[in-house]
Coordinates of C-alpha atoms and ligand atoms in Angstrom, one line a residue:
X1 CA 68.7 61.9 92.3
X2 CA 65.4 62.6 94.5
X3 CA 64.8 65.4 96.7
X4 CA 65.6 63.4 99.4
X5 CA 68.9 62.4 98.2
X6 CA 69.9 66.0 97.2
X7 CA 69.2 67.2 100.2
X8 CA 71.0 64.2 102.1
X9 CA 73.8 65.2 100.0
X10 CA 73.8 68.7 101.0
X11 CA 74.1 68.6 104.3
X12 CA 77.0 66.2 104.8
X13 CA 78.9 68.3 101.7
X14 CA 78.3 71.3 104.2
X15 CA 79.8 68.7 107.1
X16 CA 82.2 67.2 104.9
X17 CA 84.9 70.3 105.4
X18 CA 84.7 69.3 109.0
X19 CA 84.5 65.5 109.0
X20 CA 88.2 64.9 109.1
X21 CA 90.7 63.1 111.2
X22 CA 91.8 65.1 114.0
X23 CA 94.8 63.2 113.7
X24 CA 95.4 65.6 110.5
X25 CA 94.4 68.7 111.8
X26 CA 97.1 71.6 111.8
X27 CA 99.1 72.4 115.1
X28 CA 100.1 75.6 114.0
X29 CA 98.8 78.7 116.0
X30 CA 97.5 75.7 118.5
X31 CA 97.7 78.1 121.6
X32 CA 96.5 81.1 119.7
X33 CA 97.0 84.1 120.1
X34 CA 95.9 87.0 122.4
X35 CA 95.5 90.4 122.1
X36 CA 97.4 91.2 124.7
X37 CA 100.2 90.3 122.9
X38 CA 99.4 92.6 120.3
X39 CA 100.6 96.0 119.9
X40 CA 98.2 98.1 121.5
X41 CA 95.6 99.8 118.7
X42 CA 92.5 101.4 119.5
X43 CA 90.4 99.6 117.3
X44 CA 91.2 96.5 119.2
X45 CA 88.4 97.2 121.0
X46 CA 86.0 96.4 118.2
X47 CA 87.5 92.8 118.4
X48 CA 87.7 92.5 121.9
X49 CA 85.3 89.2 123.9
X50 CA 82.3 90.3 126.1
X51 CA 82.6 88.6 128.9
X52 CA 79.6 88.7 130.4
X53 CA 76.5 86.6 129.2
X54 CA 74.3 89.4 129.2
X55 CA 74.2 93.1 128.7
X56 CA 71.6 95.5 130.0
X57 CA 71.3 99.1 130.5
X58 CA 68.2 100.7 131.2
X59 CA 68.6 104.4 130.1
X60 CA 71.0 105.1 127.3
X61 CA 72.4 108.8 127.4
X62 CA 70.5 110.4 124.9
X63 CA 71.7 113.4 122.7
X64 CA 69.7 115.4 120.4
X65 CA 66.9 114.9 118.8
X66 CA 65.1 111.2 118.5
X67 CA 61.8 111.8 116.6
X68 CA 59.0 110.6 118.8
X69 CA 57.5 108.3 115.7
X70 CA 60.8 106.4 115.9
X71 CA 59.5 103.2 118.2
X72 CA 60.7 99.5 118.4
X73 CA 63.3 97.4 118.3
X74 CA 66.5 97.7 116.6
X75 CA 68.8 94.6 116.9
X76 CA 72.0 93.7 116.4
X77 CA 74.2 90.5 116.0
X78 CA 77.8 90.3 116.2
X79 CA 80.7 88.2 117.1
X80 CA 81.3 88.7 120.7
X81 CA 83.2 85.9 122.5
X82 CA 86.5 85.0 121.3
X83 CA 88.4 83.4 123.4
X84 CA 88.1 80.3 126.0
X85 CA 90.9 78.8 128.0
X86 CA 93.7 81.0 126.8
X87 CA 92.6 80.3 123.1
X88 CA 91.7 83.0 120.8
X89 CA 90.3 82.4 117.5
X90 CA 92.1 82.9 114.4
X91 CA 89.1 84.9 112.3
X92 CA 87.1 87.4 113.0
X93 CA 84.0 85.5 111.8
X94 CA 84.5 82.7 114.6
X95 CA 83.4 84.6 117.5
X96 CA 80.1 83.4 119.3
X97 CA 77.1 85.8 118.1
X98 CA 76.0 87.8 120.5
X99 CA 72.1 89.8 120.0
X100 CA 71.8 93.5 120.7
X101 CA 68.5 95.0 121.4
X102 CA 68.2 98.6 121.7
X103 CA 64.3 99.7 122.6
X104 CA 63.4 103.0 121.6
X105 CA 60.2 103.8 123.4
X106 CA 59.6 107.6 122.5
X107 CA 61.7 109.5 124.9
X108 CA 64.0 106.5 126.1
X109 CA 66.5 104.1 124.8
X110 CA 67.1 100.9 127.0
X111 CA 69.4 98.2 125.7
X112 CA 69.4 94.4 126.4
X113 CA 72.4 92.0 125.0
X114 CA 72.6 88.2 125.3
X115 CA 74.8 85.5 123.9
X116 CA 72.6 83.3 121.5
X117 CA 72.9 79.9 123.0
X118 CA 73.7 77.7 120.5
X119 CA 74.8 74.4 120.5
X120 CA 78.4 75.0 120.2
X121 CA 78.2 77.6 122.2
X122 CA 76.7 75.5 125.3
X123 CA 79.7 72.9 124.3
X124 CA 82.6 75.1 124.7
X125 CA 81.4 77.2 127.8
X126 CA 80.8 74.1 129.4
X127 CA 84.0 72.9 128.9
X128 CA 86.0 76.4 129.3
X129 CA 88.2 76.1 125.8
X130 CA 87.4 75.9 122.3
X131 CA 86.4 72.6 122.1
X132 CA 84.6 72.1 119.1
X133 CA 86.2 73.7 115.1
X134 CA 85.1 77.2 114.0
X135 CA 85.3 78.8 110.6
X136 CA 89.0 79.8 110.2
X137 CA 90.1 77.9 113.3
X138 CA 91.0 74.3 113.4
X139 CA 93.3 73.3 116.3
X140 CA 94.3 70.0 117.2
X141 CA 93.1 69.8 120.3
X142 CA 89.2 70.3 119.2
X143 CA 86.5 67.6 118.4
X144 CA 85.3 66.5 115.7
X145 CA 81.8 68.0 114.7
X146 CA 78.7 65.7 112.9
X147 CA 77.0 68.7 111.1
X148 CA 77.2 72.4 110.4
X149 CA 75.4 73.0 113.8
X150 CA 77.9 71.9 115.6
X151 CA 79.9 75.0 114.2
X152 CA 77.0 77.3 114.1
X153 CA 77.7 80.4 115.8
X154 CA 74.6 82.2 114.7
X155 CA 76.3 85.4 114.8
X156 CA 75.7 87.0 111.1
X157 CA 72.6 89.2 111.0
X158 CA 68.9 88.6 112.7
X159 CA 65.7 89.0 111.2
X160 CA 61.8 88.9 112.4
X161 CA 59.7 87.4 110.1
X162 CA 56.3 85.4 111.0
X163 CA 56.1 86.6 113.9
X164 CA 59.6 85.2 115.0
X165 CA 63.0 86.7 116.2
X166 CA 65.3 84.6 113.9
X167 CA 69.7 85.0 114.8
X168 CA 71.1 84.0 111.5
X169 CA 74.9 82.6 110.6
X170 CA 75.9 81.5 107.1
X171 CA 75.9 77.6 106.7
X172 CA 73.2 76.3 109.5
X173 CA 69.8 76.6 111.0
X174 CA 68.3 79.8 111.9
X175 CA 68.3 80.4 115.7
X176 CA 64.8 81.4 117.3
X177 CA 65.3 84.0 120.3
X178 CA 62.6 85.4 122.5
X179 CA 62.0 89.1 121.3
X180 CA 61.8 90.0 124.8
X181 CA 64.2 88.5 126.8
X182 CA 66.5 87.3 123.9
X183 CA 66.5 84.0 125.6
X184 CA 67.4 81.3 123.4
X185 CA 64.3 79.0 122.0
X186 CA 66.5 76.9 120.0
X187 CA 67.5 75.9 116.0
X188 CA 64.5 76.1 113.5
X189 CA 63.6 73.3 111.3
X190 CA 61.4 74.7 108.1
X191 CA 60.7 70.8 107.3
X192 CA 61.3 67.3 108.8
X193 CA 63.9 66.8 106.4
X194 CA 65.8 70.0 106.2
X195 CA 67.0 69.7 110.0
X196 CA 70.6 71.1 110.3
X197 CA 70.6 72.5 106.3
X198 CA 72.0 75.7 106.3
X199 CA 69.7 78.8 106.3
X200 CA 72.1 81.6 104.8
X201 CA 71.9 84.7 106.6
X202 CA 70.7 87.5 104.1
X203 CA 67.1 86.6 103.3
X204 CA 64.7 89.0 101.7
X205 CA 61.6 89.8 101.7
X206 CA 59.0 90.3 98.7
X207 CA 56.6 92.7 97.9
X208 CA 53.8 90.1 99.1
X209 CA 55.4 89.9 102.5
X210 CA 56.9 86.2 101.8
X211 CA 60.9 85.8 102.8
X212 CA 63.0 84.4 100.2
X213 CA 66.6 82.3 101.2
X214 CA 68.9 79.9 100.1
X215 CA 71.7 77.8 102.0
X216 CA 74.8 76.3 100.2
X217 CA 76.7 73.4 100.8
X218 CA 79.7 71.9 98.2
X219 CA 77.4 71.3 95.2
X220 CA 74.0 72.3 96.1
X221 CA 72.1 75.2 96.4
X222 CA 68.9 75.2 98.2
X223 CA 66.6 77.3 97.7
X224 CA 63.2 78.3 100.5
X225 CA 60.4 80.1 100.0
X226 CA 58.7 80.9 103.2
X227 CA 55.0 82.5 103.3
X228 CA 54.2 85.7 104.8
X229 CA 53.0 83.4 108.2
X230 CA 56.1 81.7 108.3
X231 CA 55.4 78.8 107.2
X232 CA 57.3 77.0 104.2
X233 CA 55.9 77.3 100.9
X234 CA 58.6 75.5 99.2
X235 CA 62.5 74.2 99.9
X236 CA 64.5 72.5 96.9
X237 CA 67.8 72.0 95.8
X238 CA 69.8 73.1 92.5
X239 CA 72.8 71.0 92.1
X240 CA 75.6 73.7 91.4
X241 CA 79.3 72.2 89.9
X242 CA 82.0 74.3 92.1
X243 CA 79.6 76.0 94.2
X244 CA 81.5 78.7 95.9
X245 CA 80.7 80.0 99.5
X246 CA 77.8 82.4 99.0
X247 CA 77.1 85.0 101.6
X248 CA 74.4 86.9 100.2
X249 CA 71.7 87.5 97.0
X250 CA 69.1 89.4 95.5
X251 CA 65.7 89.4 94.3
X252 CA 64.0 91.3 91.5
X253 CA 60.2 91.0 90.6
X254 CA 61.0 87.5 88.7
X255 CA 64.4 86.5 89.7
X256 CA 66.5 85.1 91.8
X257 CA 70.1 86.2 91.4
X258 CA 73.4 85.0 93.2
X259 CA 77.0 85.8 92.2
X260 CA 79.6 83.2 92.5
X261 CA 83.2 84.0 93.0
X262 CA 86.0 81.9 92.3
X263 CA 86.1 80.6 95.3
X264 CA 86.5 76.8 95.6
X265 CA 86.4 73.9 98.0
X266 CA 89.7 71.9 97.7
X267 CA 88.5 68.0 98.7
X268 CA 92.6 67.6 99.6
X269 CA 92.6 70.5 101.9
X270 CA 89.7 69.8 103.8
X271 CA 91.0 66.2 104.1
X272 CA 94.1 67.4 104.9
X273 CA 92.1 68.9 108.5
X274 CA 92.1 72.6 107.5
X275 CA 89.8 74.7 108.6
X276 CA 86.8 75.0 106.4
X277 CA 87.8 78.8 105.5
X278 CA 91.5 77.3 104.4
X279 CA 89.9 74.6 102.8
X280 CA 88.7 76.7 100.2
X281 CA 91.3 77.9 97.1
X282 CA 90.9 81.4 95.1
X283 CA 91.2 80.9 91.6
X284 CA 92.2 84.4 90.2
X285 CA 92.1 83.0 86.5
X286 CA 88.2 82.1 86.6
X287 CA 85.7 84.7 86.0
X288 CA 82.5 85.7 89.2
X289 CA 79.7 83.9 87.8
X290 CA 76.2 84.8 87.7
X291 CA 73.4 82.6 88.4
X292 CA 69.1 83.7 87.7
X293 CA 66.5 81.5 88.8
X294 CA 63.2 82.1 87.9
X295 CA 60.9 82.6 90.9
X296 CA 58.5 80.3 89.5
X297 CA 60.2 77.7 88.1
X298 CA 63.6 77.1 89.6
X299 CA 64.4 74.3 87.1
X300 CA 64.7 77.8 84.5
X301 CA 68.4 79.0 85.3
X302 CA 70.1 81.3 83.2
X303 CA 74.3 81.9 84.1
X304 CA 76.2 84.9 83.2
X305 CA 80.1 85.8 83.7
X306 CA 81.7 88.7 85.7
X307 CA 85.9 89.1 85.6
X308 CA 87.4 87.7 88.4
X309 CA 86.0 89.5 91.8
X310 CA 85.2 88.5 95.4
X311 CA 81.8 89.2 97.4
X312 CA 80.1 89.4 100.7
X313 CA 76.9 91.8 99.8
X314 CA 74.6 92.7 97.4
X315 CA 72.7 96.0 97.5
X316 CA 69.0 95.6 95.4
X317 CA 68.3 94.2 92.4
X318 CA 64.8 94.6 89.7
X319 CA 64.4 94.5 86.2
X320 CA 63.8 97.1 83.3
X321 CA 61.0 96.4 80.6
X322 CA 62.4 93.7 77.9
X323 CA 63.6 91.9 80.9
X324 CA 67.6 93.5 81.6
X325 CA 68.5 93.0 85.0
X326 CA 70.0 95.8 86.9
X327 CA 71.6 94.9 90.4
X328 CA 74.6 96.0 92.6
X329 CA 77.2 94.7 94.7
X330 CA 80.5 95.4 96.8
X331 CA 83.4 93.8 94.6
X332 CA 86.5 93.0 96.1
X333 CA 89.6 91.9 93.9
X334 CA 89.8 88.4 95.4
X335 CA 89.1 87.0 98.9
X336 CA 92.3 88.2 101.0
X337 CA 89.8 90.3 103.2
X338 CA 88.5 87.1 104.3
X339 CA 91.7 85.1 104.1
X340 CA 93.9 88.3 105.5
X341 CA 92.3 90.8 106.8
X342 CA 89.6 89.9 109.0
X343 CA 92.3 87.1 110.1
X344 CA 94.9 90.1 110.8
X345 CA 92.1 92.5 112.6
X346 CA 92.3 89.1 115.6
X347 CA 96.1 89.6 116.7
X348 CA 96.3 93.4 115.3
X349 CA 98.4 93.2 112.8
X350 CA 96.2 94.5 110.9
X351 CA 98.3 97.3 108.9
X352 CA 95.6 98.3 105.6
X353 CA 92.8 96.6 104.4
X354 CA 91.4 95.1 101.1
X355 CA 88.4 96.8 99.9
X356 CA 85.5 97.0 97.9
X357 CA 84.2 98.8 95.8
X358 CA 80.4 99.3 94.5
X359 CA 79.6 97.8 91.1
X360 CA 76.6 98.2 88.9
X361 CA 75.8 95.3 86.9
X362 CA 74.1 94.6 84.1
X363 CA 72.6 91.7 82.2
X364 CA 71.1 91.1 79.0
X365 CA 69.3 88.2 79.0
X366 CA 68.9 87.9 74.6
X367 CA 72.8 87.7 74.7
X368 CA 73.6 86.0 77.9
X369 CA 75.9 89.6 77.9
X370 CA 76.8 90.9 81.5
X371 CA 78.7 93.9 82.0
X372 CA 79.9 96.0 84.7
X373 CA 80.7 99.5 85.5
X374 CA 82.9 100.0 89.0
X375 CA 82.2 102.9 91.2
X376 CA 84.9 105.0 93.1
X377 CA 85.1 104.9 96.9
X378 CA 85.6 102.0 99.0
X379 CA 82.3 101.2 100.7
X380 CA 80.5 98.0 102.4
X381 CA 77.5 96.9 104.0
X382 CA 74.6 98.2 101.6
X383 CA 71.5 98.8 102.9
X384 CA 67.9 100.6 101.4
X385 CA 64.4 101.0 101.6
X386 CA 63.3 97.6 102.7
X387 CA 59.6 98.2 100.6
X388 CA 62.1 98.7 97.1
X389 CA 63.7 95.0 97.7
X390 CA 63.7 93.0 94.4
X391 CA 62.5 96.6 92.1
X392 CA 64.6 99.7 91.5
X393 CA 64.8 102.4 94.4
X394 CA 66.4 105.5 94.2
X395 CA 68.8 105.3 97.4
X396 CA 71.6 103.3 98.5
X397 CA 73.3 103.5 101.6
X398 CA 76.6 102.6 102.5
X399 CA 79.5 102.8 105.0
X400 CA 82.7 104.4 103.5
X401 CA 86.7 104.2 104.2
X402 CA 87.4 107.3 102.8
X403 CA 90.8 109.7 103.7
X404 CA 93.7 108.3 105.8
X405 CA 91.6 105.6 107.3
X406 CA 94.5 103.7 109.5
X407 CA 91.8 101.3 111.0
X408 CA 89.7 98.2 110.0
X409 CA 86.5 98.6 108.7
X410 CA 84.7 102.2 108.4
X411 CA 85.0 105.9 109.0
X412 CA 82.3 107.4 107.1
X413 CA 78.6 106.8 105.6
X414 CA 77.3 107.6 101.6
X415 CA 74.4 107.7 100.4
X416 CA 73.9 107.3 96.3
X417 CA 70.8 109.1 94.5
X418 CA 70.2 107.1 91.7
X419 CA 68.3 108.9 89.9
X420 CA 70.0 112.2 90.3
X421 CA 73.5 110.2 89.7
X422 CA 74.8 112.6 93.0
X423 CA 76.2 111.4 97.1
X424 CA 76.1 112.7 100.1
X425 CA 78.4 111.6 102.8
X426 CA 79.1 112.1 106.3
X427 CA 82.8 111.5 108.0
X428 CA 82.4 110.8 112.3
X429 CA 85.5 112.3 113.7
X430 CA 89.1 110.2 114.4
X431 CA 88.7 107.4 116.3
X432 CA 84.8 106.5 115.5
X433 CA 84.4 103.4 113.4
X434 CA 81.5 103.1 111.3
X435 CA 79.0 100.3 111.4
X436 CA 76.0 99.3 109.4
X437 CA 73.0 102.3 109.2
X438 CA 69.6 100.6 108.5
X439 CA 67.3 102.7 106.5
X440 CA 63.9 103.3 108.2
X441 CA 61.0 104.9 106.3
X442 CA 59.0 107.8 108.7
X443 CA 56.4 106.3 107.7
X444 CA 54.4 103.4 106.1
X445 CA 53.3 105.3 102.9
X446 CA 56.5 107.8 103.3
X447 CA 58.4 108.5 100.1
X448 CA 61.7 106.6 99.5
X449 CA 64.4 108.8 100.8
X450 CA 62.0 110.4 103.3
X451 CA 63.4 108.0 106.1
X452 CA 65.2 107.8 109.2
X453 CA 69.4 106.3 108.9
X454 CA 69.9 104.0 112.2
X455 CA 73.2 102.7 112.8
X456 CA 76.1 102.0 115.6
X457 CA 79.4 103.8 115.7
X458 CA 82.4 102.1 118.1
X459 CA 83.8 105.2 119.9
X460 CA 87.5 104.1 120.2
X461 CA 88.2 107.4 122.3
X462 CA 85.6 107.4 124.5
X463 CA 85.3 103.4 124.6
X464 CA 82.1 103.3 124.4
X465 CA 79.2 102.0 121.4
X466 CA 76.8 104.5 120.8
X467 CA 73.4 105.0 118.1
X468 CA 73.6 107.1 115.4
X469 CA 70.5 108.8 114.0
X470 CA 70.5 110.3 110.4
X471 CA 67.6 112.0 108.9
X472 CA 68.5 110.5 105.3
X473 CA 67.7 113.6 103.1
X474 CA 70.3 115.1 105.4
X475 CA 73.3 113.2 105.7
X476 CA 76.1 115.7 105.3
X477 CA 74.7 117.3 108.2
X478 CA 75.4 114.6 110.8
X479 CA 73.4 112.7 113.3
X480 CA 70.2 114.5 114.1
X481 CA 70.1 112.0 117.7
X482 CA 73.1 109.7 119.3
X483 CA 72.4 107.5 122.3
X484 CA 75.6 106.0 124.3
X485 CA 76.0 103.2 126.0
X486 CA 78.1 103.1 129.0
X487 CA 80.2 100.2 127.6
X488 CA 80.8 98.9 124.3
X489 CA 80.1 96.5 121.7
X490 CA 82.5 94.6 119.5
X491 CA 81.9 95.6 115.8
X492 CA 79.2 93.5 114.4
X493 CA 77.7 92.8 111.4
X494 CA 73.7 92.8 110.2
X495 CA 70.7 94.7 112.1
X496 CA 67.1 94.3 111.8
X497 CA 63.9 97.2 113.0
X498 CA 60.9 96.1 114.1
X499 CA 58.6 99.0 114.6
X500 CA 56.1 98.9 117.1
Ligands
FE2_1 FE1 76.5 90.0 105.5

């Protein structure tokens, strides 16, 4: 099979969950449901639509003390629009992304938010329902869709690379924004023939400044290597038997390394006009397996096995002399926190989540050996140094669910010293839930740990969203800064800086 083929293949195995008679599709849960309906819960408000296009305030109330050398941009992407028509989508993951913007300009914080206008996006609000399938909610009323852009709702994680603000989702194109204005430029095409191939959401960066990605689709992995300019260096495909949906990976100074859970498309169910989410099966008997590429020749692939385990995120990853790999990740049991609970969090039900826990792996490549040692605490969204990507740091950061927890999602943030094998944490007070804290060095040539911890909180309370500054060495001792917006956010997902 050529490139071309490969790639042709890819992108209608990505369709191919969607490219099935409406006729079939499931009525069930056909009106939806609302949250209205629900049982009131504070942390509904995390879920709830912004119904507004855009968000602005100029002058965020500032508390504290917000260091002077702490200027740029800090976005945001969430899911923010979830219902149309009297429809509500069924998964958490289905909501139309929606970019944050907070500008810190030495003595002020303004903030800017605006729907990314993406092709689906356009279709549905121009019609006023749901027309077209998302994720985890297939109704029988909605269209049928040609390619994964007409699902795209870019609403993962955002990232600036070549001089470009790019909103990312999962299984399509990259979205281009203004930086400014947040206006929507439109769906990036890295080369003539990877229009509409999806362009995963977690890429990262190398030492030399170039972006590494992949996007996966049924049976293929592709893999890009993008420059430090932004332009591609190289795209290509690794034909993968039961490729699994893949969220996320890691780099070390010679590797590529993604983790494959169990996690398999079912050709009957996606016939059968289930969403794509329910078209995939969990196979609890199969083990999470490991796949290295080397950077520099991808046709060199090494795999590895893992027990059984589910996974969004990785933290870092780098190698030892003799060539061990050393890398981290968040390891669920199986996949019911994307089959239950971030369907649950929607109608709120939710009543106890399934969490994850923080897993140090490592792998022998002389015995093809991998073995795993599990962390206590239940923790998610890892974030570090962004200059120790792909070679071992010394910190991770992480929100935590720790003590009677009785909401979704996070209370509390950690932060591992590896070297010194010791944490600090930091619990907010009742009601505060816990988003993702980038880690921002004070400076260019600053040592790692000597950093800055900026994150958003969801004050359920107070009902507003506010920032959350950490000086990192200092966790325990709370937020150094806070900034409140006069409204809030729903609970989103990835956040990039960009100093300035
Ligand atoms: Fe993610």
């Amino acid at each position: 099979m050529n490139r071309r083929e490969l790639l042709q293949q890819m992108l209608m195995g990505s369709a191919a969950a969607m490219l099935v008679p409406l006729s079939l599709a499931r009525a069930a849960g056909e009106a939806g449901s609302m949250v209205g309906s629900a049982p009131h819960k504070a942390w509904l408000l995390g879920y709830q639509s912004v119904q507004q296009n855009s968000l602005s305030s100029d002058s965020l109330r500032l508390s504290g003390r917000w260091p002077a050398a702490l200027q740029g941009s800090f976005y945001r992407n969430m899911p923010a629009r979830f219902e149309r028509g009297g429809q509500r989508y069924q998964h958490w993951f289905d909501g139309d992304g929606m970019l944050q913007a907070f500008r810190l300009n030495g003595g002020s914080i303004a903030h800017h938010g605006r729907f990314v206008e993406t092709r689906k996006f356009r279709v549905d609000e121009s019609a006023g329902r749901q027309r077209t399938p998302a994720f985890g909610t297939r109704l029988a009323s909605m269209e049928a869709v040609a390619g994964p852009d007409d699902m795209n709702v870019s609403n993962v994680s955002v990232t600036w690379h070549g001089e470009r603000l790019m909103s990312l989702w999962d299984a399509g194109s990259a979205w281009e924004l203004d930086p400014q204005t947040l206006s929507t430029i439109g769906p990036v095409t890295w080369r003539d023939d990877l229009q509409g191939v999806p362009f995963s959401a977690h890429p990262r960066k190398d030492t030399d400044g170039s972006l590494w990605n992949f996007g996966a689709a049924r049976q293929m992995l592709l893999i890009y290597h993008i420059g430090a300019d932004g332009t591609l260096k190289k795209a290509e495909g690794i034909p993968v038997p039961d490729l699994p949906m893949v969220h996320d990976f890691a780099i070390t100074e010679r590797h590529l390394i993604f983790l494959l859970p169990p996690m398999v498309l079912d050709a009957d169910r996606s016939t059968a006009g289930q969403s794509v989410l329910d078209s995939y099966r969990w196979h609890a008997d199969q083990p999470m397996r490991i796949l290295t590429v080397d950077k520099n020749d991808w046709s060199r692939q090494r795999w590895y096995e893992l027990p059984s385990g589910f996974v969004f995120h990785l933290g870092n990853a780098w190698e030892e002399a003799g060539g061990t790999i050393r890398f981290d990740y968040l390891r669920y049991a199986d996949a019911r926190v994307l089959t239950e609970s971030f369907r649950a969090v929607m109608t709120g039900e939710y009543s106890g989540g399934h969490r994850s826990q923080l897993a140090q792996v490592t792998l022998y490549p002389d015995s093809g050996r991998a073995e795993q040692q599990l962390l206590p605490g239940e923790c998610e969204f890892p974030t570090l140094d962004p200059r120790a990507v792909g070679r071992r740091q010394r910190f991770l950061v992480l929100a935590e669910a720790t003590g009677d927890i009785s909401h979704p999602g996070f209370n509390a943030l950690r932060r591992i010293d590896l070297d010194r094998q010791n944490e600090q944490h930091y619990r907010f007070d009742e009601g505060i839930m816990v988003e993702e804290h980038l880690v921002i060095p004070k400076t260019a040539n600053a040592a790692d740990g000597d950093a800055w911890l900026l994150g958003t909180v969801l004050d359920t309370k107070a009902g507003i969203t506010r920032l959350t500054l950490f000086d990192a060495a200092h966790l325990q001792d709370g937020p150094m800064a806070q900034a409140a917006l006069p409204y809030s956010l729903p609970l989103g997902f990835h956040g990039h800086f960009v100093r300035s």
